[in-house]
Every structure is written in C-alpha cells, then in structure tokens.
Amino acid sequence: MTRKPFGRNGFFCSDCGYESLKWMGFCSSCHSNQPLVEAPSRSSSNRKGWINPVSSSLKELVSISYDIGSRISSGFQELDRVLGGGIVPGSIILVAGEPGIGKSTLLLQIAHQISLTKRTITYISGEESDHQIKLRADRLGISGKNVFLLTETNVETIVEHLEATLPSLVIIDSVQTLSSSDIGLAPGSITQVRTSVLTLLEWAKIRNIPILLSGHVTKDGTIAGPRVLEHMVDAVLYLEGEPLNANRIVHSQKNRFGSTNEVAMFSMESHGLKEIVDPSQTLLANRSLDAVGSSVVPTIGGSRPLMVEIQALTSPTYGPSPRRTANGIDLSRLVMITTVLTQRSHLNLGNRDVTVNVAGGLRIADPGCDLALALAIASCSKDLPIKQGLVAIGEVGLSGELRPVSQLNRRLQEASRLGFTSCILPMSAKHHKIQGLNLLFATTISMAIKIGLNNHTENRTL
Ligand code: TYD
Ligand code: MG
C-alpha cells in the first residue's frame, strides 16, 4: 500500500493554533468563530540551501550527553530562574506582552548583559530605526559593544546575515514584522508569521544558536501571532503589568526547559528594567495596615514563596443580578468562594457586587489563597478590618471546610520573615510550629472569619 504524501500546507486556527490537514471551515478544537487559515505545515517546511541536509539516525538515549553549563545567562538572575536556569542554545524563546510594556527594553538589556561576556549579539529590528535603538541604548546606559544591529524584516535576508556572522544570540523585535518572500501576504498575517518562524526555528536548531523573539499581544491575547507561535517555540515568556505602575512581572506560559510556575518581578525605572530581588516586600510595600477588605497570604510562585495582598470591595447591586469581578484571580474561584460565604457563613452577598484584586498585578492560581480571599470579602462586607499582623492560608471546600495546602513550612517562614505575627490555618496543620508566628487553627470558613476579623463588638452575626 502506498502512503499518501504529506501536503505542503496545513490549516490553522488563529485563536488556539490548532492544525488541521484538511480545510474544515472553523476550528473543531476551540470552536472559535475565526475561519481556519492556510499556512505551511510544520512537517513540510521546505529546506533552504544554507541548511546541510542532515540524515536522521537512531541514537540510544543512554549514549546522548549534554553540557549542563551550556545555558547562557541572560544577565538577570530572576529571568534565568523563570527560564529554568538560563537560555538554552538552539532554543527559540518568545517574549510576549502588550505594546509599550517594555519588551524592547528588556531585550536590549539582555543583549547588553550577554555582550559583557564577550559574546556577539545580533539585534534585528523591524519596528525601530538604528537611531531609535541607539537612543534607547543611551537612555539605558548601554555602550553597544558586541551588539550588532540590523533593520530588516525579510526572513530569508535575515538568515543570510546570520549565516555570515554566526552570533552567540539573535534577538528579533518583533515577530509580527517578519515576512517571507515565498508568500505574497502582508507581514503579521498568520501565514507570514508561521513561515518566518519555521525558517528561523530550523536555522536555530541546526546552528545551535538561541533566538529571542518579541511578540505583541492585546489585553485578551487575541492577536494571531503569539497564540499560534506558542505551539512552535520552546518557551513563551509573558511580560505583564499596568502601564501606569512600574511593576512588571515575567512568567512563562510554556517552557520546554523548566517549570512554568516561576515568576520574576521587575520594576520599570528611568534606566530600564531593574530586578526586584525581594518581591514579597515590594508587593506589601504600599499596604495600609488596618484597611477593611484587605488580607495577606503567602502563596507559592514556583520555587519560592511570595506574600501577596488580596483586596475585596463589596457594594450594593444596581443591576438585575450581582456582579463578580476578579483581577488576578480566576473568576470561577471567586464565584465559588462568594457562594460558599453566602451559603455556609450566611454572609449576605446575594444583592452585593463583589470585586477582588491581587495587588501588584500578580496572578494567582493557588487554592491555598482561598481563605485569604474569603476573609477579604468578609472583612469588607462586615466593615471590619482583619487583625493586624495576621495571614491566612487554606483551601476552602464547598461545605465551607478548610483543607490542607502544600508547602506550608515555606509559606509560614516567609510570613514570619516579613514580620507577620499570627496565621490562621486548617485544623489538619495542627502539628506545625514556627518561631515567631502564633498559629491559630480553624475547621470552617465561619470559624476563620470569627478568629480573623478585628471584631471589638463581639457576637455580630456570622
Ligand atoms: P518598550 O520597550 O518600547 O515597549 P515594547 O517594546 O513592549 O512596546 O518600552 C516602552 C515603555 O517603557 C515606554 O512607555 C517608556 C518606558 N521606558 C522607561 O520607563 N524607561 C526606560 O529606560 C525605557 C527604555 C523605556
Ligand atoms: Mg518594542
């Protein structure tokens, strides 16, 4: 039986990146209402003349060796941690973020840091002129030795330049400006972006040289490029933050060479991005100590604990049904906690809008923060502040019970380090002890509210 040859093109969903070999109209994976777009299939990228055809061969796993020290440090310890220990040679890393968030700044700073180790960097920009990049470099105090600029958008020309110079690192700003002469479509279209990245991917793997790409995403992450690219590149880093707030957070959405739970914090200053080495302290810096509706929880951000402040605001509902708004927390988690508070702790939230926010622009997906979230809502709803120096850790179940959480010791140590004096915990953690922290135990969310709120007039309705 003869096998059908693979077609050259596939059909891609611009929302989730799903690839179909046949035209199907709409995406059967995410059911997006965007029609599928034709683009070269990953399995059939045409080999270019500069690539030596490599014959594939079987290798026994045991016989494969690699050099553990071959990762290149980005010059930022925090970023290296998010990357899993540095930049892996031959990998393609996408740095995605909203326009103006600081991607070009970060990339130029990385170029500078790596250039200090006597490596050469090729910085390719399709968005800014040499002068604009030089202006930014001056602002950042970067001399630019060993950093070579190229303002080019054609991927074939880019690869020709790279082949001629073989730098230690390639930076491309941004992926949306790339185009391939094989395709007659405008730059930024999915077909152009995919084709260009496939060419670069092949080059990077064969030459074992890493490439950093920047990519714009809009608030809801809808722009085609980065979403489609997630499936192709080795790691996707998101640079996030509020434009008017100096804090920037880098986390990885995908990482073939490390954990995706790590977070790094930077601050955008007049001389570029600066690493924040003690994020817990920064996140709690502007907290008012006896504010109503504010609670603190030690959460786990990858390999280290992070203290975060959860703020809640409840107000009368004027619409037909109460609204729940979550910033930095999963909305379904908020809905669950408000329902449990209403049903199990008799908190009247049925005719109140509830808004919650994680201070500092952080996003948390840790169930251990449930109790702190519940306390913040209860505090606002009852107009009573949470006791000073208190943190709360625990997952909340549907019957209002408190459940155990992971990595408790590290969380408690972080709370103690930052000067907190007491902590509410689920009863299951009774055997824990930590110096300087008064541990208080509760079995239910109602009990925790009773312990946690600064209630001078005892016996209010719970
Ligand atoms: P930029 O890196 O150009 O963003 P992106 O590439 O993601 O579009 O950063 C733009 C913003 O950063 C701009 O609003 C100015 C600010 N910025 C500083 O605050 N300090 C600096 O040193 C630099 C270079 C930029
Ligand atoms: Mg830019």
XYZ file of C-alpha atoms and ligand atoms in Angstrom:
488
model
C 0.000 0.000 0.000
C 1.434 3.386 -0.905
C 1.115 6.116 1.661
C -0.299 9.458 0.632
C 2.416 12.132 0.656
C 2.008 14.867 3.234
C 0.536 18.066 1.766
C 2.714 21.179 1.938
C 0.098 23.305 3.653
C -1.978 22.904 6.742
C -4.936 24.893 8.058
C -4.507 26.791 11.317
C -6.807 28.281 13.882
C -5.696 31.812 14.684
C -7.013 31.590 18.233
C -5.589 28.331 19.561
C -3.050 27.347 16.894
C -4.742 24.002 16.130
C -3.515 22.491 12.857
C -5.748 20.539 10.530
C -4.574 18.845 7.361
C -7.970 19.355 5.759
C -9.967 22.543 5.318
C -12.731 22.402 7.880
C -14.081 25.943 7.911
C -13.918 26.554 11.647
C -11.758 25.167 14.410
C -13.031 21.901 15.836
C -10.718 22.246 18.834
C -11.661 25.591 20.406
C -14.796 26.318 18.312
C -13.565 29.828 17.607
C -15.583 31.863 15.138
C -12.436 32.738 13.153
C -12.110 30.684 9.955
C -9.035 28.438 9.582
C -6.137 29.985 7.659
C -3.905 28.136 5.227
C -0.173 28.123 6.108
C 2.767 25.769 5.621
C 2.537 22.678 7.730
C 5.258 22.142 10.289
C 6.053 18.751 8.824
C 6.674 20.115 5.374
C 8.790 23.244 5.664
C 10.937 23.412 2.578
C 14.626 23.138 3.310
C 16.748 26.095 2.375
C 20.081 25.981 0.546
C 22.050 27.044 3.630
C 20.974 24.016 5.566
C 23.081 20.893 5.174
C 20.659 18.040 4.747
C 21.123 16.048 7.941
C 20.421 12.382 7.707
C 18.499 11.244 10.733
C 19.721 8.252 12.688
C 18.699 6.298 15.752
C 20.554 7.091 18.956
C 20.304 5.191 22.192
C 19.128 7.516 24.961
C 21.964 6.435 27.225
C 24.564 7.489 24.670
C 23.393 11.095 24.493
C 25.371 13.594 26.514
C 24.935 17.306 27.010
C 26.827 20.037 28.724
C 24.909 21.297 31.730
C 26.857 24.538 31.764
C 25.973 25.404 28.210
C 22.998 27.576 29.125
C 23.656 31.258 28.573
C 22.777 33.539 31.467
C 20.513 36.427 30.478
C 22.343 38.580 32.999
C 19.197 38.735 35.138
C 19.123 36.101 37.865
C 15.371 36.357 38.157
C 14.843 35.854 34.446
C 17.241 32.903 34.412
C 15.133 31.265 37.119
C 11.974 31.693 35.020
C 13.825 30.213 32.042
C 14.842 27.189 34.118
C 18.482 28.236 34.507
C 19.302 30.421 31.501
C 18.913 30.449 27.743
C 19.351 27.025 26.139
C 21.443 27.152 22.925
C 19.348 26.449 19.851
C 16.092 27.350 21.566
C 13.549 29.905 20.422
C 12.008 31.992 23.180
C 9.042 34.265 22.599
C 8.738 37.308 24.855
C 5.102 38.343 24.563
C 3.355 41.358 26.003
C 1.178 44.340 25.260
C 2.687 47.155 23.204
C 4.631 49.586 25.391
C 5.065 47.196 28.309
C 8.855 47.038 27.918
C 9.716 44.104 25.622
C 12.244 46.014 23.502
C 13.781 47.457 26.660
C 14.168 44.008 28.225
C 15.627 42.511 25.041
C 18.165 45.304 24.643
C 19.169 44.937 28.284
C 19.625 41.178 27.797
C 21.724 41.897 24.686
C 23.886 44.227 26.746
C 24.323 41.793 29.634
C 25.318 38.971 27.304
C 27.653 41.228 25.325
C 29.598 41.813 28.551
C 30.597 38.131 28.454
C 32.390 38.757 25.129
C 29.649 37.150 23.073
C 28.281 38.777 19.949
C 24.603 39.543 19.615
C 22.640 40.346 16.505
C 19.667 42.578 17.311
C 17.234 42.638 14.412
C 14.508 45.232 14.473
C 11.649 45.583 12.066
C 9.955 48.258 14.138
C 12.557 50.831 15.001
C 15.388 52.526 13.132
C 19.039 52.304 14.194
C 18.723 55.799 15.649
C 15.753 54.911 17.790
C 17.550 51.849 19.133
C 20.656 53.910 19.816
C 18.532 56.467 21.690
C 17.085 53.710 23.850
C 20.570 52.265 24.430
C 21.809 55.694 25.547
C 18.881 56.000 27.900
C 19.696 52.598 29.363
C 23.388 53.448 29.637
C 24.361 50.710 27.172
C 27.550 51.187 25.161
C 26.584 48.671 22.492
C 29.941 46.946 22.063
C 29.454 43.451 20.567
C 25.795 44.234 19.797
C 25.162 44.412 16.040
C 22.013 45.994 14.695
C 20.109 45.006 11.603
C 16.923 46.695 10.486
C 15.361 44.055 8.288
C 12.074 42.231 8.047
C 12.659 39.682 5.302
C 13.385 36.353 6.938
C 15.495 34.994 4.073
C 17.763 38.067 4.174
C 17.920 37.799 7.971
C 19.075 34.180 7.769
C 21.706 35.106 5.158
C 23.112 37.711 7.563
C 23.021 35.267 10.459
C 24.770 32.592 8.401
C 27.531 35.040 7.537
C 28.142 36.143 11.120
C 27.010 33.248 13.362
C 26.407 35.335 16.522
C 26.000 33.847 20.032
C 22.451 35.157 20.365
C 19.855 36.549 17.986
C 17.143 38.982 19.054
C 14.240 39.739 16.741
C 11.918 42.626 17.564
C 9.162 41.872 16.689
C 7.872 38.644 15.195
C 4.865 40.457 13.704
C 7.107 42.424 11.340
C 8.709 39.332 9.778
C 7.823 38.268 6.269
C 8.988 35.648 3.837
C 9.426 36.312 0.135
C 7.853 32.892 -0.561
C 4.485 34.341 0.400
C 2.718 37.322 -1.059
C 0.713 38.212 2.047
C 1.196 41.182 4.365
C 3.584 40.853 7.355
C 1.784 39.973 10.567
C -0.633 37.548 8.927
C -0.572 34.070 10.446
C 0.853 32.560 7.276
C 3.754 35.015 7.222
C 4.474 34.653 10.922
C 4.407 30.843 10.798
C 6.535 30.588 7.682
C 9.118 33.032 9.013
C 9.326 31.382 12.422
C 9.648 27.916 10.860
C 12.637 29.134 8.871
C 14.238 30.641 11.969
C 13.427 27.548 14.023
C 15.213 25.321 11.584
C 18.229 27.631 11.482
C 18.436 27.901 15.282
C 18.313 24.133 15.771
C 20.951 23.404 13.156
C 23.349 26.141 14.261
C 22.565 25.626 17.976
C 22.153 29.374 18.433
C 19.314 30.759 20.576
C 16.806 33.281 19.246
C 14.701 35.636 21.359
C 11.585 36.926 19.627
C 9.289 39.653 20.854
C 5.579 39.459 20.079
C 2.692 41.814 20.762
C -0.488 40.618 22.347
C -3.593 42.610 23.125
C -5.306 42.584 26.535
C -7.320 39.469 25.725
C -4.378 37.807 23.948
C -6.283 37.625 20.682
C -3.618 38.688 18.185
C -2.896 35.742 15.968
C 0.891 35.673 16.103
C 1.825 34.742 19.669
C -1.058 32.305 20.205
C -0.187 30.381 17.069
C 3.506 30.591 17.904
C 3.059 29.033 21.337
C 3.000 25.616 19.700
C 6.155 26.214 17.710
C 8.622 27.889 20.064
C 10.425 26.312 23.047
C 9.364 28.830 25.673
C 6.853 31.662 25.914
C 7.502 34.372 28.461
C 4.816 36.901 29.220
C 5.832 40.372 30.316
C 2.905 41.895 32.137
C 1.981 44.892 34.239
C -0.122 48.004 34.302
C 1.363 50.743 32.100
C 0.965 53.327 34.874
C 2.503 51.082 37.524
C 6.263 50.459 37.456
C 5.968 46.782 38.420
C 6.494 44.248 35.643
C 6.002 40.533 36.026
C 7.586 37.865 33.846
C 6.146 34.371 33.887
C 6.349 31.522 31.450
C 3.279 30.114 29.781
C 5.242 27.292 28.246
C 8.803 26.167 28.905
C 10.423 23.076 27.455
C 13.443 23.530 29.712
C 11.986 24.477 33.084
C 8.941 24.906 35.282
C 6.105 27.190 34.221
C 5.317 28.244 37.787
C 8.237 30.583 38.288
C 7.623 34.332 38.377
C 10.109 37.171 38.235
C 9.410 40.762 39.178
C 10.979 43.831 37.641
C 10.464 47.499 38.082
C 10.495 49.873 35.102
C 12.718 52.754 36.068
C 14.236 55.669 34.190
C 17.229 53.488 33.303
C 15.225 50.482 32.188
C 14.068 47.347 33.938
C 15.507 46.527 37.337
C 15.163 43.160 39.044
C 13.237 43.078 42.301
C 15.091 40.632 44.493
C 12.611 40.627 47.377
C 9.213 40.668 45.660
C 7.263 39.898 48.848
C 8.482 43.130 50.405
C 7.665 45.138 47.278
C 4.213 43.604 46.953
C 3.325 44.548 50.504
C 5.063 47.940 50.465
C 2.052 50.211 49.993
C -0.428 48.262 52.058
C -2.395 50.171 54.667
C -2.316 48.112 57.824
C -5.908 48.242 59.019
C -7.747 48.660 55.742
C -11.107 46.943 55.501
C -11.229 44.258 52.790
C -7.512 43.548 52.635
C -5.864 40.266 53.561
C -2.389 38.818 53.097
C -1.430 35.298 52.088
C 1.902 33.595 51.472
C 1.441 31.918 48.109
C 3.924 29.779 46.196
C 5.343 31.270 42.988
C 7.356 28.404 41.515
C 10.386 27.662 43.652
C 9.800 30.354 46.254
C 7.049 31.752 48.452
C 5.550 35.178 47.692
C 3.474 37.328 50.011
C 0.505 38.825 48.231
C -2.239 41.169 49.277
C -5.791 40.348 48.224
C -8.228 43.250 48.204
C -12.007 42.973 48.063
C -14.756 45.514 47.661
C -18.455 44.813 48.038
C -21.150 47.283 47.043
C -24.959 47.235 46.549
C -26.093 45.732 43.256
C -27.955 48.116 40.961
C -28.282 45.770 38.004
C -30.630 42.790 37.680
C -28.071 40.366 39.143
C -24.966 40.791 41.332
C -21.664 41.201 39.506
C -18.422 39.412 40.345
C -15.202 40.944 39.038
C -11.819 39.304 39.531
C -8.423 40.803 38.816
C -5.520 38.400 39.256
C -7.741 35.525 40.436
C -9.753 33.044 38.429
C -13.347 34.293 38.191
C -14.800 30.828 38.813
C -12.800 30.643 42.057
C -14.287 33.973 43.161
C -17.805 32.826 42.306
C -17.257 29.642 44.298
C -15.955 31.491 47.362
C -18.798 34.046 47.337
C -21.332 31.216 47.048
C -19.730 29.325 49.935
C -19.679 32.533 52.026
C -23.380 33.099 51.297
C -24.473 29.523 51.917
C -22.163 28.425 54.729
C -21.313 31.618 56.583
C -24.618 33.432 55.997
C -22.898 36.463 54.558
C -25.405 38.421 52.557
C -23.745 38.673 49.152
C -26.829 37.876 47.037
C -27.540 41.559 46.443
C -23.936 42.817 46.554
C -21.428 43.249 43.739
C -18.025 41.800 44.641
C -14.752 42.991 43.140
C -11.422 41.443 44.073
C -7.920 42.404 43.115
C -4.463 40.985 43.716
C -2.232 43.965 44.478
C 0.863 44.498 42.331
C -0.561 42.984 39.145
C 0.203 39.389 40.138
C -1.960 36.475 39.017
C -2.534 33.655 41.424
C -3.886 30.196 40.770
C -3.031 28.748 44.188
C -6.003 27.179 46.039
C -4.138 27.938 49.288
C -5.242 31.571 48.799
C -8.971 30.715 49.111
C -9.169 31.508 52.793
C -7.436 34.884 52.436
C -9.829 35.725 49.593
C -12.824 34.731 51.731
C -11.532 36.801 54.648
C -11.021 39.877 52.460
C -14.615 39.635 51.186
C -15.996 39.014 54.693
C -13.965 41.924 56.052
C -15.391 44.348 53.506
C -18.887 43.014 53.754
C -18.889 43.338 57.573
C -16.869 46.562 57.530
C -14.352 45.119 59.981
C -10.596 45.072 59.300
C -8.575 41.886 59.537
C -6.445 41.674 62.680
C -3.045 43.311 62.264
C -0.092 41.061 61.546
C -2.340 38.172 60.526
C -2.080 35.985 57.426
C -4.471 33.232 56.400
C -3.687 30.061 54.467
C -6.139 27.357 53.421
C -8.190 25.907 50.615
C -11.956 26.244 51.013
C -14.276 23.347 50.199
C -17.903 23.591 49.105
C -19.225 22.808 52.554
C -17.184 25.667 54.000
C -14.488 23.372 55.410
C -10.803 24.336 55.369
C -8.484 21.963 53.581
C -4.725 21.464 53.812
C -2.348 23.202 51.424
C 1.056 22.300 50.029
C 4.464 23.642 51.104
C 3.144 25.011 54.379
C 6.508 25.384 56.116
C 7.942 27.587 53.392
C 4.841 29.780 53.426
C 4.970 30.176 57.198
C 8.677 31.011 57.126
C 8.081 33.747 54.564
C 5.246 35.235 56.671
C 7.470 35.207 59.742
C 10.388 36.732 57.815
C 8.201 39.676 56.791
C 7.148 40.405 60.339
C 3.694 38.818 60.473
C 2.785 37.557 63.919
C -0.133 35.151 63.501
C -1.599 32.824 60.924
C -4.938 31.061 60.525
C -4.545 27.511 59.245
C -6.740 24.483 58.592
C -7.009 22.150 61.596
C -5.084 19.478 59.677
C -1.902 21.550 60.090
C -2.048 21.274 63.885
C 1.372 19.669 64.256
C 3.127 22.635 62.587
C 5.190 25.041 64.667
C 7.153 28.056 63.575
C 9.096 30.512 65.640
C 7.610 33.989 65.914
C 4.222 33.021 64.480
C 1.165 32.399 66.590
C -0.675 29.631 64.764
C -4.471 29.653 65.001
C -6.497 26.738 63.693
C -9.987 26.636 62.237
C -12.102 23.882 60.755
C -14.554 26.036 58.826
C -14.600 29.312 56.993
C -17.048 30.745 59.600
C -14.652 29.905 62.404
C -11.769 31.537 60.492
C -13.840 34.712 59.995
C -14.555 34.813 63.709
C -10.866 34.460 64.547
C -9.528 36.711 61.775
C -11.683 39.829 61.893
C -10.963 42.544 64.364
C -14.362 42.450 65.986
C -14.450 44.725 69.000
C -18.200 44.315 69.382
C -18.233 40.522 69.637
C -21.119 38.309 68.578
C -22.161 40.073 65.427
C -23.965 37.751 63.065
C -21.613 35.415 61.272
P 9.316 49.391 25.088
O 10.454 48.530 25.496
O 9.483 50.209 23.868
O 7.969 48.543 24.977
P 7.515 47.436 23.914
O 8.712 47.026 23.149
O 6.932 46.347 24.763
O 6.461 48.068 23.066
O 9.017 50.266 26.373
C 8.241 51.328 26.256
C 7.934 51.966 27.571
O 8.929 51.848 28.542
C 7.760 53.419 27.300
O 6.490 53.777 27.767
C 8.845 54.110 28.053
C 9.226 53.127 29.085
N 10.666 53.159 29.413
C 11.061 53.549 30.678
O 10.255 53.873 31.545
N 12.400 53.540 30.978
C 13.343 53.219 30.058
O 14.542 53.225 30.374
C 12.914 52.836 28.740
C 13.894 52.485 27.679
C 11.565 52.815 28.465
Mg 9.049 47.360 21.127
